[in-house]
Amino acid sequence: MANSEVIDQSFMRQAIQLAELGRYTTTPNPNVGCLIVAGQRIIGRGFHQQAGAPHAEVYALQQAGCQAAGATAYVTLEPCSHYGKTPPCADALIKAKIKRVVIAMQDPNPQVAGKGIQRLRESGINVTVGVMADKAASINRGFLKRMTQKKPWLTTKLASSLDGKTALSNGKSQWITGEQARLDVHKLRAEYCAILTGADTILVDDPKLNVRLESNTIYPPELSQRLLRQPTKVIIDSQNRLTAEHQIFQMAGDVIVANTHNNPNLSPNFPMLADVTQWQIPRVGQYLSLDVLVEKLAEQGFNNVWCEAGAKLNGALLNAELIDELIVYQAPKLMGAMARPLFDLPEFETMDAIPQFEIEALSTVGKDIKMVLHPKA
């Protein structure tokens, strides 16, 4: 590898680390980081902090000031070329007289999709695209899937015993895993746009499904004084069994209830702190159409969806091939044959027919095992 390629990768790696600082707050926008480099000295750093705020390039250029003229910009995603809530970043780089722009990957957003790169090149700027593209894509997997497939990235979180059970036969499941695993779950919840569950989970456990952390414990210093962003709660309730008394409706925040017809027990006439919206979703067989639901979530700007549900919904999502990732916390406990399974699946007659997964990561969290898996292609 040529020395220039090593240098480009080194600076892009730092730009990606900057981009990751916005992972809790940028939704529905992507995570983007930018470095301005003169010679081999970093003179400007920036990351996108939240929708409506300046983009990463703007923060980095502000730090660099007049030194940006003749410098190189490292950006994790193609600079935008259109007027949205903020002016085009491609124009800002041109105006600052940047000499070279190194871009990890092209933006799949149809409003950008190569137009920013074209504008930079037409202005005489040397543009390199594709440096650490895979790593840059991994920090925006939800945004990329929403743009290219019109669906969000869906992660299903599961907590199980050694014998693969997730709740006792009476439905009780608090708590299978230890305190450190639960803290890890809250940190992960905070990264997602929405938390998906089913009415059965609400009726049995009456969970809050919120992030119970202080913002300054997970946000970078630039954002530590901001209120913690809570993911939108999405509940599938095809039979309209929910009422306003459940905890999830008695906390401030956005809640979406998916049903086939409006539930009068969740109307504004009932006292609720939550801002509740009801979506009517068509039924397919005995269930709501999960495909329609996730597509509507994507349409509304949800990049990443975190699912905490029971075996029935987990099985339906798996059968519909909507799960992109499993995160399983396994506790060193045994719950017995009558306890409830992780997934409600049909009986398989051959080993070739069973769903298979690939382990991406394996670690211990406190006394529990944490597995990150993806469906095997």
mmCIF file of C-alpha atoms in Angstrom, residues 15 65 76 81 114 144 177 190 198 205 234 248 258 273 286 304 318 343 371 373-374:
data_model
loop_
_atom_site.group_PDB
_atom_site.id
_atom_site.type_symbol
_atom_site.label_atom_id
_atom_site.label_comp_id
_atom_site.label_asym_id
_atom_site.label_seq_id
_atom_site.Cartn_x
_atom_site.Cartn_y
_atom_site.Cartn_z
ATOM 1 C CA ALA A 15 -13.193 11.113 10.738
ATOM 2 C CA GLY A 65 -10.783 29.239 9.368
ATOM 3 C CA THR A 76 -17.202 10.055 5.856
ATOM 4 C CA SER A 81 -25.348 19.466 -2.785
ATOM 5 C CA GLY A 114 -23.154 11.774 -6.724
ATOM 6 C CA LEU A 144 -28.352 3.285 4.006
ATOM 7 C CA THR A 177 -29.990 -11.092 33.039
ATOM 8 C CA ALA A 190 -30.346 5.174 23.038
ATOM 9 C CA GLY A 198 -46.220 -6.081 20.909
ATOM 10 C CA ASP A 205 -44.729 -6.685 31.905
ATOM 11 C CA VAL A 234 -43.979 1.505 18.515
ATOM 12 C CA ILE A 248 -45.671 3.523 28.436
ATOM 13 C CA ALA A 258 -50.259 0.074 15.100
ATOM 14 C CA LEU A 273 -48.417 12.236 29.051
ATOM 15 C CA GLN A 286 -54.133 -13.272 11.639
ATOM 16 C CA ASN A 304 -32.916 1.944 13.064
ATOM 17 C CA LEU A 318 -38.071 -13.786 11.577
ATOM 18 C CA PHE A 343 -39.226 -17.525 19.006
ATOM 19 C CA MET A 371 -23.904 -12.512 21.279
ATOM 20 C CA LEU A 373 -25.608 -12.393 15.246
ATOM 21 C CA HIS A 374 -26.803 -11.823 11.693
#
